[in-house]
XYZ file of C-alpha atoms in Angstrom:
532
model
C -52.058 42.301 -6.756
C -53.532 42.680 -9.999
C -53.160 40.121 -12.923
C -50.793 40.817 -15.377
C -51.998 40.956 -19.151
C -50.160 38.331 -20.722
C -49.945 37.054 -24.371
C -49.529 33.193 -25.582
C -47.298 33.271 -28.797
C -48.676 31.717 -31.644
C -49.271 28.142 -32.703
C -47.210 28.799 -35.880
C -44.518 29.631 -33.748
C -44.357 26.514 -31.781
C -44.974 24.358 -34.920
C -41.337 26.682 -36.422
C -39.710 25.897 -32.923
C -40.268 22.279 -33.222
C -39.025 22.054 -36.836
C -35.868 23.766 -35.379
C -35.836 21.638 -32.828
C -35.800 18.535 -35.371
C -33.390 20.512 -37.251
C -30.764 20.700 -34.298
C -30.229 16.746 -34.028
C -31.721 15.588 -37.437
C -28.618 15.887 -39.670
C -27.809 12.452 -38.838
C -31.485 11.755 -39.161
C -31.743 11.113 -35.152
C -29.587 7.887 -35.159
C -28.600 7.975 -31.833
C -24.795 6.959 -31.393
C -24.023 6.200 -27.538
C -21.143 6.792 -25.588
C -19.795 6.510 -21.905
C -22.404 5.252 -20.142
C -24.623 4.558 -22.151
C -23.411 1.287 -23.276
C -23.414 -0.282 -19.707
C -26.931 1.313 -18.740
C -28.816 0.412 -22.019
C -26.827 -2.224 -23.947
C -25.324 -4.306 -20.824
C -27.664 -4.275 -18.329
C -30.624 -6.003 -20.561
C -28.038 -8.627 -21.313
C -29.250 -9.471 -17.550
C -32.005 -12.515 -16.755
C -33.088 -10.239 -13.941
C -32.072 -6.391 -14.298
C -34.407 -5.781 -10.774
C -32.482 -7.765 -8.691
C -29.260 -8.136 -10.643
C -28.873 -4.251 -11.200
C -31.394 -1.989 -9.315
C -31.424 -4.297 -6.137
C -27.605 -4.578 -6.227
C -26.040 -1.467 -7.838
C -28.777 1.614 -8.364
C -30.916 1.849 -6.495
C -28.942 4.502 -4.012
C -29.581 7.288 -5.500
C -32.193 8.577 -8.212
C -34.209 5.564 -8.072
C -36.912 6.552 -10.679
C -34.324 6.904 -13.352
C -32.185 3.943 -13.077
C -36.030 2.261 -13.092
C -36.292 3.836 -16.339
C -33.122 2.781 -17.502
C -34.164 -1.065 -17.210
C -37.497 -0.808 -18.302
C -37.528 2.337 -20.581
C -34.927 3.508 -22.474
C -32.824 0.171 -21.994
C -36.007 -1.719 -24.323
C -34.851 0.826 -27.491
C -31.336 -1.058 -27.582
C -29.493 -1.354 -29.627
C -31.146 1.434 -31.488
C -32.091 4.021 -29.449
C -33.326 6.237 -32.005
C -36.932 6.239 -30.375
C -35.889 7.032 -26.688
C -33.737 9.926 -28.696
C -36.783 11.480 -30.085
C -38.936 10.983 -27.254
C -37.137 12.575 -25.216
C -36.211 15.343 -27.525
C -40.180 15.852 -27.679
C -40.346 15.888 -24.509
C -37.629 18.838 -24.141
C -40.011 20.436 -26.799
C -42.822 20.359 -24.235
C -40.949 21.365 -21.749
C -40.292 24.743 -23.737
C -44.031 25.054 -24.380
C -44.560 24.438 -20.336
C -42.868 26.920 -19.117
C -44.583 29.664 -21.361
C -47.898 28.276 -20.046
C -46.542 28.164 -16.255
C -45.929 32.201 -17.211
C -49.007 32.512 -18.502
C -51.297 31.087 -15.548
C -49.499 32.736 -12.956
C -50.035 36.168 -14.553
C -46.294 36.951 -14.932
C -45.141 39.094 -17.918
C -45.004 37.673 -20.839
C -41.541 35.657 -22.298
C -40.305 36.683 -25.941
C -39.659 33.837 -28.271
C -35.636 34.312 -27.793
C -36.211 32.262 -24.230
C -37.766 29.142 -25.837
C -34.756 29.691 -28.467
C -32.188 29.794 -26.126
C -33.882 27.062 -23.670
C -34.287 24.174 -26.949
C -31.403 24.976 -28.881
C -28.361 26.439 -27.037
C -25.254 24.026 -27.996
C -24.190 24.468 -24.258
C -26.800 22.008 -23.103
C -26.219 19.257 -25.801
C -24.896 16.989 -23.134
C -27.867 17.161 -21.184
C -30.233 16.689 -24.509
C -27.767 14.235 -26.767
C -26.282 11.993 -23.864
C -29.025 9.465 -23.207
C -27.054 8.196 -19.846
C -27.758 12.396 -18.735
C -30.839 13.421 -20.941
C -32.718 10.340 -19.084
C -31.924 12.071 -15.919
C -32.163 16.376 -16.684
C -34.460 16.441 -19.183
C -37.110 13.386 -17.921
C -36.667 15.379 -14.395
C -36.998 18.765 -15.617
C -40.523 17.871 -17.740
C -41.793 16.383 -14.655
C -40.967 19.573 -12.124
C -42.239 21.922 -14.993
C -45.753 19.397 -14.829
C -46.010 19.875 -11.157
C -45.400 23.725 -11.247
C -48.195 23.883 -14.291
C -50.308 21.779 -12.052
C -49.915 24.037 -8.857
C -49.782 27.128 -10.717
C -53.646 25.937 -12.526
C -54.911 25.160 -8.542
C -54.825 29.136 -8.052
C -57.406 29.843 -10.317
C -59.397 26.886 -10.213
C -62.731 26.016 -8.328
C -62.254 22.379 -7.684
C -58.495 22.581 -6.193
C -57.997 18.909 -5.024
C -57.114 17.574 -8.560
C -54.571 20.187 -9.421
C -52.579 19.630 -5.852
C -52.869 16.281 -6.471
C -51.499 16.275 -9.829
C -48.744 18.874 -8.526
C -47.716 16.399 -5.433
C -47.756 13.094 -7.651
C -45.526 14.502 -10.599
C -43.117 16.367 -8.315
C -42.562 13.325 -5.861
C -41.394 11.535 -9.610
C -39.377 14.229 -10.393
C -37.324 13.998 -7.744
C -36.763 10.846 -8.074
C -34.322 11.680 -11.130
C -31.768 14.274 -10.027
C -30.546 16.247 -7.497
C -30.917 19.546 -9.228
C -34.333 19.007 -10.212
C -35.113 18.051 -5.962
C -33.681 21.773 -5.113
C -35.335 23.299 -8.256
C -38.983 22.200 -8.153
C -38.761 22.307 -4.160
C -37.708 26.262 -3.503
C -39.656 27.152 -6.954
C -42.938 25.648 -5.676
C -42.286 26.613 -2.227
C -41.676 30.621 -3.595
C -45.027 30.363 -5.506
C -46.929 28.940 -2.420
C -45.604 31.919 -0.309
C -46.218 34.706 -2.796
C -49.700 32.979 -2.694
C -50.188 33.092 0.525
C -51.080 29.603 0.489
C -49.723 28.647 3.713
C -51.446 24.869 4.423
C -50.191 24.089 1.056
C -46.630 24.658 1.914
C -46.619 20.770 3.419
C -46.923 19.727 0.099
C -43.342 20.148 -0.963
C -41.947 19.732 2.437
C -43.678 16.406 2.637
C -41.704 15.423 -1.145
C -38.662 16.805 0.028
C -38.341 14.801 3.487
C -39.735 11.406 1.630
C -37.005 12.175 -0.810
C -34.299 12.891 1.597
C -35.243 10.065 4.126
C -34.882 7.739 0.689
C -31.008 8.988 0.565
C -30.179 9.042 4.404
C -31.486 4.935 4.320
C -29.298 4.248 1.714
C -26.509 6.642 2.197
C -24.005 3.877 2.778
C -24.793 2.329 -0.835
C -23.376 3.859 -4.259
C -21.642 6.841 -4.529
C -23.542 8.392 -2.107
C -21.247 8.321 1.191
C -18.277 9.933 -1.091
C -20.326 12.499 -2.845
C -22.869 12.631 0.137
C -20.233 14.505 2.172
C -21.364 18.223 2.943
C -18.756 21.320 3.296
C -17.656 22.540 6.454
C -18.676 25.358 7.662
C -15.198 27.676 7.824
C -14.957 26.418 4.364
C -18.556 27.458 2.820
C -18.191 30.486 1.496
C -15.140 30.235 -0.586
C -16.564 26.406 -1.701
C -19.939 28.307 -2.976
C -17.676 30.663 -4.179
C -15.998 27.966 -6.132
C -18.929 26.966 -7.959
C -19.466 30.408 -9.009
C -16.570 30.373 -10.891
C -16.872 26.627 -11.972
C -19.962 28.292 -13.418
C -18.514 31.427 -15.386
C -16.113 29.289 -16.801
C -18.711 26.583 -18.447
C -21.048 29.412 -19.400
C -18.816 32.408 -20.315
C -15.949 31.140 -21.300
C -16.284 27.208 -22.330
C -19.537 28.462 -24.067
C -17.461 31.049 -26.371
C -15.605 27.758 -27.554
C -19.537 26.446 -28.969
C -18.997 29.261 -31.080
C -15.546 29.921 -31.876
C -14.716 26.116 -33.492
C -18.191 24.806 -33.507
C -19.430 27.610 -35.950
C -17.224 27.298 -38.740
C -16.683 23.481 -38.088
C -20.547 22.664 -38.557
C -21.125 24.806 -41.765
C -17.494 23.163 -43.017
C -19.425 19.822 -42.738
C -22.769 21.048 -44.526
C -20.670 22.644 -47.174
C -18.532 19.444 -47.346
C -21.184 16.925 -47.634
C -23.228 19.337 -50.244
C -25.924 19.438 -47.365
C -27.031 21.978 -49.190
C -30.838 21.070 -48.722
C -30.330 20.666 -44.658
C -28.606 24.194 -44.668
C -31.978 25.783 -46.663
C -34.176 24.321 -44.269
C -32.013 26.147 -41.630
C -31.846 29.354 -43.140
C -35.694 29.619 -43.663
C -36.930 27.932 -40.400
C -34.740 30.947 -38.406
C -35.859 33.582 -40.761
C -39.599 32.867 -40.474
C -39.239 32.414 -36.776
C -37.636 35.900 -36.355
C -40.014 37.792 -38.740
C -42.914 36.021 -36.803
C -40.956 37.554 -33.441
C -40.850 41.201 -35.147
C -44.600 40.593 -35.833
C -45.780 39.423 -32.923
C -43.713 42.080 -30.913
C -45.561 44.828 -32.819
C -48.974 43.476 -31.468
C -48.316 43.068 -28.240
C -46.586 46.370 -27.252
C -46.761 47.075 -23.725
C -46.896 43.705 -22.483
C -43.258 43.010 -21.479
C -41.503 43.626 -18.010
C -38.263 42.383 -18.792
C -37.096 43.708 -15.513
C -39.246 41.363 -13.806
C -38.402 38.728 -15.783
C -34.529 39.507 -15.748
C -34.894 38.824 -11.722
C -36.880 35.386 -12.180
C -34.289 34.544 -14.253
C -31.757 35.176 -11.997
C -33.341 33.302 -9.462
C -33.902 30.499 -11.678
C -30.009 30.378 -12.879
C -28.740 30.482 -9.075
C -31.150 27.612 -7.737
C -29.995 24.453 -9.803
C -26.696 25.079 -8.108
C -27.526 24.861 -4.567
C -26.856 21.363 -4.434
C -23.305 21.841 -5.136
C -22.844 24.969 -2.679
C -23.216 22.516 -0.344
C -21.479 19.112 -1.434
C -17.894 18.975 -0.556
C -16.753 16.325 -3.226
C -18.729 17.848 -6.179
C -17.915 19.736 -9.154
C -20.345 21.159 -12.247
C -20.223 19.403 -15.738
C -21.471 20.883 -18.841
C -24.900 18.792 -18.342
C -25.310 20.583 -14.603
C -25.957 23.830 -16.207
C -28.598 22.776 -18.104
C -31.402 23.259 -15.446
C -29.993 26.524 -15.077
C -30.208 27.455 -18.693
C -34.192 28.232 -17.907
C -33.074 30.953 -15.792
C -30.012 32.123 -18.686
C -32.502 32.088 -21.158
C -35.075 34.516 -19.129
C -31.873 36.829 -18.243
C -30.947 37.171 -21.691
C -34.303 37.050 -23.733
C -35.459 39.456 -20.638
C -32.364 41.966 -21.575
C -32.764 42.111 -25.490
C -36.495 42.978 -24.578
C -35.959 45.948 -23.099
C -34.759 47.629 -26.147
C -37.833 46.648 -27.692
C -40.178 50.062 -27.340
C -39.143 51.528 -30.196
C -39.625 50.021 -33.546
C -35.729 49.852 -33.966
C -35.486 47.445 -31.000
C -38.636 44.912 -32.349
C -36.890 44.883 -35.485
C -33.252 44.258 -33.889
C -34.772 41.531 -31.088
C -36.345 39.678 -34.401
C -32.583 39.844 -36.040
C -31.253 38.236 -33.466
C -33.753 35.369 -32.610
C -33.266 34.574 -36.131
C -29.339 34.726 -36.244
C -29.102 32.994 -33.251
C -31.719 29.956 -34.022
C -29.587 29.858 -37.460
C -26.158 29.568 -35.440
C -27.219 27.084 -32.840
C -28.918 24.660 -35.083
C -25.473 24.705 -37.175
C -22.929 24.615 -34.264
C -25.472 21.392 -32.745
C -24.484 20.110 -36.228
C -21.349 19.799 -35.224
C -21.900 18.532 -31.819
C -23.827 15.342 -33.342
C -21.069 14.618 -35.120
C -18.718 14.648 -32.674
C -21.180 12.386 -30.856
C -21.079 10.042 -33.777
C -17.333 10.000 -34.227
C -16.635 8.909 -30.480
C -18.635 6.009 -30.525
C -17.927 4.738 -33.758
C -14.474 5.090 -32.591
C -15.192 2.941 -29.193
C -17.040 0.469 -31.364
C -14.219 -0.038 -33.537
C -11.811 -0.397 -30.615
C -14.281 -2.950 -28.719
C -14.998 -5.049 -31.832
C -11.211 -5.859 -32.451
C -10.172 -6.242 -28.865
C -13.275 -8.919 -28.968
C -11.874 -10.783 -32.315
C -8.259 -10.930 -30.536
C -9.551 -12.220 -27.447
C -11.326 -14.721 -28.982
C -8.225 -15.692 -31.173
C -6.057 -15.915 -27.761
C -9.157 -17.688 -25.713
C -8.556 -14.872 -23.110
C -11.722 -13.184 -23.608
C -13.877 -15.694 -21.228
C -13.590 -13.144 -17.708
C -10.899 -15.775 -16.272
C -7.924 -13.569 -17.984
C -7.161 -9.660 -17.101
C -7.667 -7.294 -19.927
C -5.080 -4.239 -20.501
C -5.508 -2.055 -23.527
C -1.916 0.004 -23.451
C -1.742 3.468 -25.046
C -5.531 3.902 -24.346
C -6.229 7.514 -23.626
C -9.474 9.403 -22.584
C -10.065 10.982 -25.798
C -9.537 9.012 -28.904
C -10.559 11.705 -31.807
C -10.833 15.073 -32.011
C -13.872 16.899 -30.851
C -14.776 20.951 -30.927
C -15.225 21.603 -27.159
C -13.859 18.615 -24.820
C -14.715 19.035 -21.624
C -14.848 16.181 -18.774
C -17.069 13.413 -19.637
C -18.124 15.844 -22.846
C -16.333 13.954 -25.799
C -14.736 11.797 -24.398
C -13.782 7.780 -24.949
C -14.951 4.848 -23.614
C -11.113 4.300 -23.037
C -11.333 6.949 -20.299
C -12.628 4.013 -17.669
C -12.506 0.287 -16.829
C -16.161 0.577 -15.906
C -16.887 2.541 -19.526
C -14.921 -0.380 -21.610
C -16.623 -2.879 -19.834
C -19.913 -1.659 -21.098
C -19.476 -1.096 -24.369
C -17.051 -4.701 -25.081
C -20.649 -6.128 -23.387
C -23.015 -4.121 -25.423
C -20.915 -4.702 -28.568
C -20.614 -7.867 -27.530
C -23.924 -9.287 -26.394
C -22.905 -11.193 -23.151
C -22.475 -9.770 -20.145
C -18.962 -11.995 -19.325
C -16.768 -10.334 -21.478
C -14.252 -8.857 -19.122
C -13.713 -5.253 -18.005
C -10.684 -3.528 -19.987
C -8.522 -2.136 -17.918
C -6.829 0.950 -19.911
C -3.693 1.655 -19.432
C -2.595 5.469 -20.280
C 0.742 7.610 -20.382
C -0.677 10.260 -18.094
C -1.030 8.099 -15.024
C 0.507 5.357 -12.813
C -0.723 2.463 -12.627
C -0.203 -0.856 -10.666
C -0.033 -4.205 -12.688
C 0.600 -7.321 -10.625
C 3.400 -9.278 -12.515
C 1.834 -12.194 -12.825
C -0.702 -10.126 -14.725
C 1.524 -9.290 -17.228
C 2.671 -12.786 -17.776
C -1.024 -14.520 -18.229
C -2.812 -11.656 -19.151
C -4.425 -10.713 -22.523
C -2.495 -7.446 -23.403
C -3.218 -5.077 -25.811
C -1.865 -2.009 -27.558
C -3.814 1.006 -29.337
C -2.238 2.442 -32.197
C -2.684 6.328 -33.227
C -5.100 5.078 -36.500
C -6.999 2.960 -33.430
C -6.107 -0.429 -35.048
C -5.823 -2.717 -31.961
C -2.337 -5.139 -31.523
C -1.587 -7.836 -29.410
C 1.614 -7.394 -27.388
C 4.158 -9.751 -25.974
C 5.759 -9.311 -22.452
C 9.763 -9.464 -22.264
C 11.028 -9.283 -19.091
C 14.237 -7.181 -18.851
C 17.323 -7.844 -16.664
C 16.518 -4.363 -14.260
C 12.816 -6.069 -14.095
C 10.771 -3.792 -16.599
C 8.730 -5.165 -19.936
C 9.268 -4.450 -23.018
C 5.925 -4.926 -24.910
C 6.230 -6.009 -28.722
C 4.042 -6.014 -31.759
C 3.654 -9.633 -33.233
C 6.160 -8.199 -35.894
C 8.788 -8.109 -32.780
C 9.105 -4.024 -33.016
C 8.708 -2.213 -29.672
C 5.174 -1.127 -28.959
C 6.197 0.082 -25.012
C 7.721 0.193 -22.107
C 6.092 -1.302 -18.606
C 8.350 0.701 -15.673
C 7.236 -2.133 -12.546
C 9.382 -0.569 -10.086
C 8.409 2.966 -11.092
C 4.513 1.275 -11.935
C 3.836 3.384 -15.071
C 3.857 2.612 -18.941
C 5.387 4.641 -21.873
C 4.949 4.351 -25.365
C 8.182 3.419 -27.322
């Protein structure tokens, strides 16, 4: 098979795709506000004398071992401002970008259009795999690390001396697997695919040899964790309409959740530019996406003839489907927005590979420039919006954790001898564009999410976990709970009151403000609470 003339774009193109890439999270000039968990995993746990023993020996070391490692003795070292481990790893999502250009590149596949890198750095629907630390530790780490081993493989082709290159392509895909369960299927079939259509047949071992270390590493410890609930595979009568399941799970996040990005997100993040005279930031915007799609129209006029966007249209396929293999086959699983991000590779080859094949005529260069630049312009200001939102959650679970702190202190019930209940607590505290799952929402969605951030906020690792107590479900509160417990209501405006018990002839509690006015009502018999 004959090599296929490819093209490398520009350095002045990367250096314009990394000042977007700044641009997408540096309107709050990369503070980095955390939420979920993210105060457990890098406030909390370095509260601990010995986080080996005392977390990964104890709690996390079941499943993706590398990255809980990193947790401790990476990311965790940033707190409490993790502004560094933000922009490291947002550089490292940069290089990422650049890698799989150059992966293209040495394997002699047609060349990708700049829309791909565009759509792989910037699309709002993977901001929860690139803002969340707790999952950008995980996906993005992971990804960099497959993309290493497949550039590594990819150079042993060509080169002479061979032994390096399959070295450095065994080493950095055995770490990558040890962060997610996506990147285990991706970088397994992908280097697996490239070995066959290489007809490299003693290097197949290679992967097989990662992928049963890996695997033998989550049978041994199957029993620990999470993994024996989530572990569980689908039966087989039930396959098909399980995988597809996911399918849909999928259209939904990426066809129709997506349009939401767009829809509120939009108007929402140029409301807040316009609003806070950002006037400056917005500029920046404006030019960065119009040089980057003239470049694009320039750079498409040179290299006529070198696109095969239907080849690239069927990688990207490929690439889109094989991320989700993991959850065709796990019963008690379900995609989040952060899932689809290894997935968005493959997206972004479908799409960039689609708008290139109306690029022949001189028309199409100059529409596929047009929309590189409209859409770099759009997802820098909707990811304005995103941050934000990120920002206004956990300033929100701050606040909350800071004053049940001060009135635990004041009723010496803070010490881990005295239940916590925070009444009126619900999953999502403010308003975000696109909720979604774990995507904006509240510390007060979890006992195990308040108990990391009243630590973090804290500093000691005895506060008490909160256990919140919402309207939407039942829940069971021993009575003599109630009566020594430190309880806890949340107002609308998120001030935090203390409440007082009173027992009522038929058994239930009223629970009163200090002021003696009805906060709620505790059913016992019935075992749910209602706000008065």
């Amino acid at each position: 098979m004959g090599k296929t003339r490819t093209t490398r774009l520009s350095p002045w193109f990367w250096l314009l795709f990394g000042a977007a890439m700044v641009l997408k999270y540096g309107y709050e000039k990369f503070r980095y506000y955390p939420v979920l968990d993210d105060w457990i995993q890098y406030g909390a746990f370095q509260l601990y004398d010995d986080p080996f023993r005392q977390i990964f020996l104890n709690y996390s070391y079941h499943t993706r071992p590398l990255a809980s490692l990193f947790d401790l003795y990476v990311w965790g070292k940033f707190w409490p401002n993790l502004i560094g481990a933000f922009i490291l790893i947002t550089i490292i999502h940069f290089v990422s970008c650049y890698l799989l250009y150059r992966i293209f590149d040495r394997l002699g596949l047609p060349s990708l259009g700049t829309l791909a890198a565009v759509l792989f750095g910037l699309l709002p629907l993977g901001s929860e795999a690139t803002y969340w630390l707790s999952a950008s530790s995980r996906l993005v780490v992971g990804l960099f690390l497959m993309l290493c081993s497949l550039y590594f493989l990819a150079a042993s082709f060509d080169a002479k001396k061979k032994a390096g290159y399959l070295i450095g392509f065994a080493v950095f895909q055995f770490l990558s697997f040890g962060f997610y369960e996506q990147i285990i299927a991706m970088g397994a079939a992908c280097s697996l695919l490239l070995l066959l259509w290489k007809k490299k047949w003693w290097q197949v071992f290679l992967p097989i040899l990662n992928v049963g270390i890996i695997g033998a590493y989550y049978v041994v410890f199957k029993e620990g964790g999470n993994t024996e609930t989530r572990g569980q595979l689908v039966p087989g009568e039930r396959l098909l309409v399980h995988i597809g399941g996911v399918f849909q799970e999928f259209y939904d996040i990426v066809v129709l959740l997506h349009a939401k990005f767009y829809s509120v997100g939009l108007g929402r993040g140029l409301r807040l530019l316009m609003e806070n005279e950002s006037y400056v930031y917005l500029l920046l915007t404006g030019v960065v996406s119009l040089v980057i799609g003239w470049m694009t129209f320039r750079m498409l006029r040179e290299e006529d003839g070198l696109r095969r966007p239907g080849v690239q249209i069927l990688i990207g396929i490929l690439l889109a489907v094989i991320p989700l293999t993991p959850f065709f086959i796990l019963d008690q699983s379900g995609l989040a927005l952060r899932n689809v991000f290894p997935s968005l590779i493959g997206l972004a080859l479908m799409i960039d590979g689609l708008l290139l094949s109306i690029t022949k005529s001189g028309a199409g260069k100059a529409v596929y420039g047009a929309a590189v630049a409209c859409l770099t312009f759009v997802f820098i200001v909707v990811n304005v919006a995103e941050v934000v939102d990120y920002k206004n959650v956990s300033q929100a679970d701050r606040h909350v954790a800071e004053q049940i702190i001060s009135l635990g202190k004041q009723a010496k019930k803070i010490n881990g001898k005295y239940p916590v209940y925070l009444f009126g607590a619900e999953p999502e505290l403010v308003k975000v564009g696109v909720p979604f799952l774990n995507h904006g929402r509240n510390t007060t969605s979890s006992d195990w999410a308040m108990a990391g951030v009243m630590r973090a906020v804290g500093g000691t690792r005895y506060y008490p976990a909160v256990t919140p107590v919402t309207v939407r479900d039942d829940i069971i509160i021993p009575e003599k709970n109630i009566n020594r417990g430190l309880l806890l209501g949340l107002e609308p405006d998120l001030r935090v009151v203390s409440l007082r018990p009173v027992k009522r002839p038929n058994g239930d509690y009223h629970l009163l403000r200090e002021d003696g006015t009805r906060f709620g009502i505790y059913f016992t018999d019935k075992q749910y609470f209602r706000k008065w």
